[in-house]
Coordinates of C-alpha atoms and ligand atoms in Angstrom, one line a residue:
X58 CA -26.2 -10.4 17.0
X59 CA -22.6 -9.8 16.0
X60 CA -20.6 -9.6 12.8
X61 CA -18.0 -12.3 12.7
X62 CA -15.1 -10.1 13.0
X63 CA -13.2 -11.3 9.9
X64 CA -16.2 -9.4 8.2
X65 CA -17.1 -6.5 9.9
X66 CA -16.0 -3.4 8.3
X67 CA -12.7 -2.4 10.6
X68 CA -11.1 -5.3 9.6
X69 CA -11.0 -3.8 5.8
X70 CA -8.7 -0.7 7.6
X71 CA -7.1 -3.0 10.1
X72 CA -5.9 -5.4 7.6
X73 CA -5.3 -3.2 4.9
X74 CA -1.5 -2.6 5.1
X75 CA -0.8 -6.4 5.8
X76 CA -2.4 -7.3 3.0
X77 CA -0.8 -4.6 0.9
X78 CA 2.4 -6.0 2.5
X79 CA 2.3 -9.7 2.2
X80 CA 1.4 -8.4 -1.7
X81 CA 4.1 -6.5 -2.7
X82 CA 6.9 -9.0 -0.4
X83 CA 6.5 -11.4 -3.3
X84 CA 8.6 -8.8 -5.9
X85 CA 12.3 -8.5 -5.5
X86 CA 13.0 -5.4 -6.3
X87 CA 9.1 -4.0 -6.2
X88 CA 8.4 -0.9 -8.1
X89 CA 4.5 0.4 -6.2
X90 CA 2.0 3.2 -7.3
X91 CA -0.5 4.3 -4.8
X92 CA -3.3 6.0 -6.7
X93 CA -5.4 8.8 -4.7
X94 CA -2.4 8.7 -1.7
X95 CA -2.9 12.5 -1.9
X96 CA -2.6 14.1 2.0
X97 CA -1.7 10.2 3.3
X98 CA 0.0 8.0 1.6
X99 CA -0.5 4.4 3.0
X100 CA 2.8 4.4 4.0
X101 CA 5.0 5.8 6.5
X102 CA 8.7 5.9 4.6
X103 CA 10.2 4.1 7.8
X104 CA 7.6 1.2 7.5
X105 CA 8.1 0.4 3.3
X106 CA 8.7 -3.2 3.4
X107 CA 12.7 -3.8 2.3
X108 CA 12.0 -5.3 -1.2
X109 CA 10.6 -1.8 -2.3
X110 CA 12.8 -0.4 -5.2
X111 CA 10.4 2.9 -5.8
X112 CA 7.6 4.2 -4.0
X113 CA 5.4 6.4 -6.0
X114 CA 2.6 8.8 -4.9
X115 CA -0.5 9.7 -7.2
X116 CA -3.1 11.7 -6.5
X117 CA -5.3 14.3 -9.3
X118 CA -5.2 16.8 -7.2
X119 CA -1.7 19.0 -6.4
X120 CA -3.0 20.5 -3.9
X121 CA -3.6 16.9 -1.6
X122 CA -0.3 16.3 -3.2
X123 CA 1.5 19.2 -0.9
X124 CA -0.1 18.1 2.3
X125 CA 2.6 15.5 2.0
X126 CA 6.1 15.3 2.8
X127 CA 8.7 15.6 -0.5
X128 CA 10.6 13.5 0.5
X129 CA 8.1 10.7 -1.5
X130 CA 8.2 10.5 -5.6
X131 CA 4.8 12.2 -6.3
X132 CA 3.1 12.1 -9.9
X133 CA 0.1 14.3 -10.1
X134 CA -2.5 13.1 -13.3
X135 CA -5.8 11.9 -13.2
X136 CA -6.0 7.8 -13.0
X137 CA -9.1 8.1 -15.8
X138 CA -7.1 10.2 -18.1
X139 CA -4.3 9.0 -20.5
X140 CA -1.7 7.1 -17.9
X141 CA 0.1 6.3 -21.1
X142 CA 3.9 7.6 -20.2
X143 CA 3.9 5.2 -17.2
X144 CA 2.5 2.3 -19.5
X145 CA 4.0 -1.4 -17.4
X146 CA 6.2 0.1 -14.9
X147 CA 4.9 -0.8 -11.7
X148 CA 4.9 -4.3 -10.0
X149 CA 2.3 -3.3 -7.8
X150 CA -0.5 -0.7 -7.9
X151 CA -2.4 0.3 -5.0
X152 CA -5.6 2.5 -3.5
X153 CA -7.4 3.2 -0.2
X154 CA -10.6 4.8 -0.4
X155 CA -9.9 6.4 -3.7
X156 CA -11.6 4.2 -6.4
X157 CA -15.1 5.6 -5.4
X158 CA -14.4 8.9 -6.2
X159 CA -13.7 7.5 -9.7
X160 CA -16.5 9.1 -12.1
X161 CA -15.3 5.9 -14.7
X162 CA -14.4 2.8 -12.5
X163 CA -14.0 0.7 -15.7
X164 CA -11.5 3.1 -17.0
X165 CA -10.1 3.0 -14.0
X166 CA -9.2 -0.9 -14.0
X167 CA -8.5 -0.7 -17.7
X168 CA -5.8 2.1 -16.8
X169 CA -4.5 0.3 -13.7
X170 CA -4.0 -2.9 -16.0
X171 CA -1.7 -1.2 -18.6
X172 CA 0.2 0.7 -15.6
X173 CA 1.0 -3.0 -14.4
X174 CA 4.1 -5.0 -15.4
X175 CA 3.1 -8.6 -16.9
X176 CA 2.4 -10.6 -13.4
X177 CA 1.6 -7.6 -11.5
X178 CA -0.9 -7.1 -8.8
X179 CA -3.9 -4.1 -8.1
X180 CA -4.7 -3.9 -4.5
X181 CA -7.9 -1.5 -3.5
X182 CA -9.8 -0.8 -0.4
X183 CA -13.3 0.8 -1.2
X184 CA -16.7 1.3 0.0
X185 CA -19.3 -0.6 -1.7
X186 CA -22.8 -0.4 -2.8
X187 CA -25.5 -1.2 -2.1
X188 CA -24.5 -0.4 1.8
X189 CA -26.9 1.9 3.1
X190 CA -24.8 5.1 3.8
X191 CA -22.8 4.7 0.4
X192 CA -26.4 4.5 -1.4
X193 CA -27.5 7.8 0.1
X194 CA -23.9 9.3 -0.6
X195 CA -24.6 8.6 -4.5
X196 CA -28.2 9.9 -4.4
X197 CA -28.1 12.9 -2.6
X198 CA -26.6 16.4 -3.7
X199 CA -22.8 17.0 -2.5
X200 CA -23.4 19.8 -0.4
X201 CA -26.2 18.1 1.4
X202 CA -24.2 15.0 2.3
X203 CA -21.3 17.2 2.7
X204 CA -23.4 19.0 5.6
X205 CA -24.5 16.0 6.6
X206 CA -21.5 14.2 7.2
X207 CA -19.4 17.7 8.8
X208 CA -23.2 17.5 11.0
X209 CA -22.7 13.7 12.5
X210 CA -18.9 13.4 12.3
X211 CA -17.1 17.0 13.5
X212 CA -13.8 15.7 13.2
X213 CA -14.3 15.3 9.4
X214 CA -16.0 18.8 9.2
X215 CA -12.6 20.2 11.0
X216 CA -10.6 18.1 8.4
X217 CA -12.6 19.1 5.4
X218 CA -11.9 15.7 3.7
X219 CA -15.0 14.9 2.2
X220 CA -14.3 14.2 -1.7
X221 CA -17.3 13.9 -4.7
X222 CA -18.2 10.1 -4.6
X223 CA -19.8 8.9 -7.5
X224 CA -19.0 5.1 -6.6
X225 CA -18.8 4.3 -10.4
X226 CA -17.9 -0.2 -9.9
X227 CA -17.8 0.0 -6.7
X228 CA -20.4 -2.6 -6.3
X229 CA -19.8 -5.1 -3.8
X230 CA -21.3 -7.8 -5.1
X231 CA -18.3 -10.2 -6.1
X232 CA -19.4 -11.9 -9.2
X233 CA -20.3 -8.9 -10.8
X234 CA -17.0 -6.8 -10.2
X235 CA -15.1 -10.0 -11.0
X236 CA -16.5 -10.1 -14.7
X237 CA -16.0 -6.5 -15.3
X238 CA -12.3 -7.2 -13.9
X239 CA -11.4 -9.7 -16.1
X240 CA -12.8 -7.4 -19.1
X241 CA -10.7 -4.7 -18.3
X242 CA -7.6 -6.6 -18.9
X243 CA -6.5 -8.9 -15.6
X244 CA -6.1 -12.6 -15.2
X245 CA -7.9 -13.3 -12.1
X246 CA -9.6 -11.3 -8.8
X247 CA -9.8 -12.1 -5.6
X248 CA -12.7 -9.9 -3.4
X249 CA -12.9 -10.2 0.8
X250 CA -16.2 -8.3 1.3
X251 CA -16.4 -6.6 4.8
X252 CA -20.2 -5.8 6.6
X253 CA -21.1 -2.6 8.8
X254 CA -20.1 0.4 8.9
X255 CA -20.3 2.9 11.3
X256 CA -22.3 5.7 9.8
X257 CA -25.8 6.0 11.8
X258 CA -24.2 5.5 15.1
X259 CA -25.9 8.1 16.2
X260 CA -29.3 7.4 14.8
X261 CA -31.3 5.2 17.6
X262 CA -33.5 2.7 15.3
X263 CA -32.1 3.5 12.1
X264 CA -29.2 2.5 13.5
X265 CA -30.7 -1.0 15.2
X266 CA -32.7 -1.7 11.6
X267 CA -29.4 -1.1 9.6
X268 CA -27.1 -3.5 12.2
X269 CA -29.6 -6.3 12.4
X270 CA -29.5 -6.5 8.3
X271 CA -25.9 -6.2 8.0
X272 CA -25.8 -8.8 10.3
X273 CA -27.8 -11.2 8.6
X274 CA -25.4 -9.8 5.3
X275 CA -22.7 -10.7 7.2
X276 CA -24.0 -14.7 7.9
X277 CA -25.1 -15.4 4.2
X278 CA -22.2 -13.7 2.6
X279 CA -24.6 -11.3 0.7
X280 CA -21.8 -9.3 -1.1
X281 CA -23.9 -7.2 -3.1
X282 CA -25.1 -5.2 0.8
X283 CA -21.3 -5.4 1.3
X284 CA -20.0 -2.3 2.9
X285 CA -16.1 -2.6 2.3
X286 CA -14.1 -4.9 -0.2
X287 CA -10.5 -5.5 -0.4
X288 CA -10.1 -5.7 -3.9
X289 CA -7.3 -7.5 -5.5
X290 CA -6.8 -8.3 -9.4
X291 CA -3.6 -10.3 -10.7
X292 CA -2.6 -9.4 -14.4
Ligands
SAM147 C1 -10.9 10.1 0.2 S1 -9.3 10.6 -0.3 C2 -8.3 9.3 0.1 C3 -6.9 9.7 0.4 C4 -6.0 8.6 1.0 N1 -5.9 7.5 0.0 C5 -6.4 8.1 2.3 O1 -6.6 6.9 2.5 O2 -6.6 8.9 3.2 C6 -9.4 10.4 -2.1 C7 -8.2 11.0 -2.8 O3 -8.4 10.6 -4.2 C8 -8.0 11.7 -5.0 N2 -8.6 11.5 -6.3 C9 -9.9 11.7 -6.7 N3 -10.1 11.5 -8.0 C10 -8.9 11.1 -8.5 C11 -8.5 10.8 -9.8 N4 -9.4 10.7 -10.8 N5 -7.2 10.5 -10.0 C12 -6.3 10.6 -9.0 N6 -6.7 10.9 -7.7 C13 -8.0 11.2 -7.4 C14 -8.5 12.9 -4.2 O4 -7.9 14.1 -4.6 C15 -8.2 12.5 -2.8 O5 -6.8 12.9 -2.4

């Protein structure tokens, strides 16, 4: 049994910056926030799409902020605090694999709302629940799925980039994150859900149990056991 590839979960990073691109083409002149770009920002400056007027950089944390070169416009605050000096500046607003570290995600839509101009877009790649590894993540202590991770993946251990998930709305199950959406102060939202993921490759069994059910996710478009969504709310 296979996931249709359209839905399984590489597509969500495969995808990700055309979909970000064919987004922001649409404003002349478009004025773009990435939230959480910290260490890597989305975007290579040589590949911004021409239309781009500013390219801003957010993350909480000044230290991520450093990793990455000066010569992009960074702004350092927290995307659940008070956003209010940037209040309808930005055309399009953008995130990948930020919005679960989010301990308010409602907060976090409400904010991203009031940073948009009138007619803006939000654009956010995120894990969801209730997909198996993301479910643990949540439930068991940092440290512990810290070790666990750094344990099965090295390369993330040697990159120490494992950041406190608290997947606050990151549900995947469409009709429910559209509701809370259009609470929080956009017009419409449009959710791709993605299936899979690639977490207990290296757990025979566990690993078969978790594919086949994914799988049959996958065929019946059961977006709440959606791993990845693409995210996107018009204001
Ligand atoms: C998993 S990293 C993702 C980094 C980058 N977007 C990427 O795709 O590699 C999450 C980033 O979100 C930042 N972050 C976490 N909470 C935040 C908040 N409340 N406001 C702004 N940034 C935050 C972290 O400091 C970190 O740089």
């Amino acid at each position: 049994m296979v996931i249709d590839s359209e839905k399984h979960y590489p597509a969500a990073f495969q995808d990700y910056l055309q979909t970000l691109t064919d987004l922001i083409r649409r404003y002349p002149d478009a004025r773009i926030l990435e939230l959480g770009g910290g260490r890597l920002p989305s975007f290579k400056l040589d590949q911004l799409p021409s239309n781009i007027a500013s390219y801003t950089v957010n993350d909480i944390d000044p230290a991520e902020l450093a990793m990455t070169s000066d010569e992009y416009d960074k702004a350092c605050f927290d995307v659940v605090g008070d956003v209010s000096q940037f209040t309808g500046q930005f055309d399009v607003i953008f995130s990948r694999t930020l919005i679960e570290h989010v301990n308010d995600g409602v907060k976090m839509h409400e904010n991203v709302a009031s940073l948009l101009k009138p007619g803006g877009v939000a654009f956010h790649l995120a894990p969801t629940l209730y997909s198996p590894p993301f479910v643990l993540n949540k439930m068991l202590p940092e440290r512990l799925s810290q070790k666990l991770l750094y344990t099965f993946f090295p390369k993330r251990g040697a990159q120490k980039d494992k950041f406190p998930a608290y997947y606050s709305w990151c549900f995947g199950n469409r009709a429910k994150m559209t509701t809370m959406l259009l609470k929080a102060g956009f017009a419409d939202a449009t959710i791709r859900s993605f299936y899979g993921h690639d977490y207990f490759r290296k757990i025979p069994i566990v690993r078969q149990i978790d594919h086949f059910f994914s799988t049959l996710a996958a065929r019946r478009d059961w977006s709440t056991f959606g791993s990845y969504a693409h995210i996107i709310a018009r204001k």
